[in-house]
């Protein structure tokens, strides 16, 4: 997906359907698998950083580019990364941003499916979110 901060290509895009009182609602997710190979942020704009990727996603969400390009009404960005320390560094960089960024250390996933849906995802300045639940 394009943005002024550069294009991003998620590792996966998926949606979940929730049923509450006979009503269907949906959430859509871009999944980023961060291997820790690039710094979370840089002092200069010349090099790549994970923060740059988050800036691009932020612009996509604010501009509703996901709706125009993919036809999906909402988008949350899930990042699975290498350690709790890296999660903490990422959370520091998104303080004050909209709560569309969710983070989890790879070790926190008990299994790819169960951990993804059943375990909480951390957000900056917000309570953790269980994406397997509708609220």
Tab-separated table of C-alpha atoms in Angstrom:
chain	number	residue	atom	x	y	z
A	1	UNK	CA	0.000	0.000	0.000
A	2	UNK	CA	1.417	3.385	-0.923
A	3	UNK	CA	1.946	6.384	1.345
A	4	UNK	CA	4.034	9.556	1.275
A	5	UNK	CA	6.319	7.832	3.806
A	6	UNK	CA	6.892	4.951	1.385
A	7	UNK	CA	4.968	1.875	0.381
A	8	UNK	CA	4.472	-0.961	2.829
A	9	UNK	CA	3.817	-4.595	2.012
A	10	UNK	CA	2.518	-6.482	5.045
A	11	UNK	CA	3.586	-10.070	5.578
A	12	UNK	CA	-0.113	-10.964	5.669
A	13	UNK	CA	-3.519	-9.321	5.601
A	14	UNK	CA	-6.513	-11.046	7.145
A	15	UNK	CA	-9.896	-10.322	8.643
A	16	UNK	CA	-11.929	-11.703	11.522
A	17	UNK	CA	-15.688	-11.855	11.751
A	18	UNK	CA	-17.286	-11.407	15.156
A	19	UNK	CA	-20.888	-12.192	16.028
A	20	UNK	CA	-22.486	-10.342	18.893
A	21	UNK	CA	-26.215	-10.655	19.564
A	22	UNK	CA	-26.769	-11.940	16.024
A	23	UNK	CA	-24.930	-8.977	14.508
A	24	UNK	CA	-21.734	-9.383	12.464
A	25	UNK	CA	-18.788	-7.040	12.788
A	26	UNK	CA	-15.351	-7.261	11.245
A	27	UNK	CA	-11.776	-6.266	11.971
A	28	UNK	CA	-8.982	-6.386	9.429
A	29	UNK	CA	-5.299	-6.776	10.197
A	30	UNK	CA	-1.945	-6.199	8.531
A	31	UNK	CA	0.629	-8.544	10.046
A	32	UNK	CA	4.277	-7.528	10.301
A	33	UNK	CA	6.828	-10.167	11.281
A	34	UNK	CA	9.782	-8.145	12.588
A	35	UNK	CA	13.020	-10.145	12.791
A	36	UNK	CA	14.878	-7.323	14.515
A	37	UNK	CA	17.183	-6.689	11.550
A	38	UNK	CA	16.536	-2.944	11.290
A	39	UNK	CA	16.681	-0.415	14.117
A	40	UNK	CA	13.414	0.675	15.701
A	41	UNK	CA	14.317	4.304	14.913
A	42	UNK	CA	17.229	6.306	13.518
A	43	UNK	CA	18.553	9.756	14.259
A	44	UNK	CA	18.496	10.660	10.564
A	45	UNK	CA	15.924	10.112	7.836
A	46	UNK	CA	18.449	8.589	5.411
A	47	UNK	CA	18.254	5.004	6.686
A	48	UNK	CA	15.367	2.647	7.108
A	49	UNK	CA	13.806	1.987	10.483
A	50	UNK	CA	10.795	0.186	11.840
A	51	UNK	CA	9.441	3.562	12.957
A	52	UNK	CA	9.448	4.637	9.296
A	53	UNK	CA	7.292	1.641	8.482
A	54	UNK	CA	4.900	2.557	11.298
A	55	UNK	CA	4.750	6.135	9.978
A	56	UNK	CA	3.677	4.785	6.583
A	57	UNK	CA	0.981	2.624	8.185
A	58	UNK	CA	-0.203	5.590	10.247
A	59	UNK	CA	-0.640	7.644	7.084
A	60	UNK	CA	-2.477	4.765	5.393
A	61	UNK	CA	-4.928	4.465	8.288
A	62	UNK	CA	-5.473	8.232	8.665
A	63	UNK	CA	-5.992	8.625	4.913
A	64	UNK	CA	-8.202	5.518	4.770
A	65	UNK	CA	-6.024	4.216	1.922
A	66	UNK	CA	-6.834	0.656	3.038
A	67	UNK	CA	-10.507	1.341	2.217
A	68	UNK	CA	-9.754	2.914	-1.166
A	69	UNK	CA	-7.223	0.240	-2.234
A	70	UNK	CA	-8.539	-2.918	-0.584
A	71	UNK	CA	-12.165	-2.083	0.185
A	72	UNK	CA	-11.772	-2.880	3.884
A	73	UNK	CA	-13.371	-0.512	6.414
A	74	UNK	CA	-10.725	-0.688	9.164
A	75	UNK	CA	-7.142	-1.770	9.665
A	76	UNK	CA	-5.088	-2.699	12.715
A	77	UNK	CA	-1.361	-3.390	12.410
A	78	UNK	CA	-0.079	-6.434	14.317
A	79	UNK	CA	3.670	-6.664	14.845
A	80	UNK	CA	5.279	-9.866	16.066
A	81	UNK	CA	8.875	-9.184	17.030
A	82	UNK	CA	11.854	-10.900	18.617
A	83	UNK	CA	11.762	-9.863	22.287
A	84	UNK	CA	9.877	-8.020	25.023
A	85	UNK	CA	12.674	-5.394	24.980
A	86	UNK	CA	12.014	-4.694	21.307
A	87	UNK	CA	8.273	-4.497	21.982
A	88	UNK	CA	8.989	-1.907	24.701
A	89	UNK	CA	11.159	0.128	22.296
A	90	UNK	CA	8.422	0.060	19.665
A	91	UNK	CA	5.762	1.084	22.180
A	92	UNK	CA	7.903	4.094	23.146
A	93	UNK	CA	8.035	5.201	19.516
A	94	UNK	CA	4.262	5.116	19.012
A	95	UNK	CA	3.221	6.975	22.183
A	96	UNK	CA	0.427	9.349	21.245
A	97	UNK	CA	-0.318	7.648	17.939
A	98	UNK	CA	-3.693	6.204	17.175
A	99	UNK	CA	-4.238	2.801	18.830
A	100	UNK	CA	-4.013	0.833	15.574
A	101	UNK	CA	-0.581	-0.601	16.393
A	102	UNK	CA	-0.480	-3.831	18.406
A	103	UNK	CA	2.695	-5.645	19.456
A	104	UNK	CA	3.742	-9.052	20.744
A	105	UNK	CA	7.072	-10.809	21.301
A	106	UNK	CA	7.406	-14.036	19.303
A	107	UNK	CA	8.074	-16.015	22.485
A	108	UNK	CA	4.650	-14.948	23.770
A	109	UNK	CA	2.907	-16.931	21.038
A	110	UNK	CA	2.144	-20.375	22.405
A	111	UNK	CA	1.201	-21.576	18.938
A	112	UNK	CA	0.679	-19.555	15.785
A	113	UNK	CA	-3.125	-19.735	15.976
A	114	UNK	CA	-3.863	-19.869	19.696
A	115	UNK	CA	-1.427	-17.146	20.672
A	116	UNK	CA	-2.501	-14.881	17.848
A	117	UNK	CA	-6.151	-14.861	18.889
A	118	UNK	CA	-6.190	-15.768	22.586
A	119	UNK	CA	-3.233	-13.843	24.025
A	120	UNK	CA	-3.338	-10.049	24.530
A	121	UNK	CA	-1.575	-7.663	22.170
A	122	UNK	CA	0.134	-4.615	23.696
A	123	UNK	CA	-0.773	-1.072	22.616
A	124	UNK	CA	0.802	2.286	23.439
A	125	UNK	CA	-1.246	4.230	25.963
A	126	UNK	CA	-4.172	1.799	25.710
A	127	UNK	CA	-5.187	-1.429	27.435
A	128	UNK	CA	-4.022	-4.635	25.793
A	129	UNK	CA	-6.383	-6.028	23.150
A	130	UNK	CA	-7.550	-9.605	22.643
A	131	UNK	CA	-8.185	-9.700	18.901
A	132	UNK	CA	-10.168	-12.929	19.203
A	133	UNK	CA	-12.876	-11.014	21.083
A	134	UNK	CA	-15.203	-8.437	19.516
A	135	UNK	CA	-14.667	-5.583	21.971
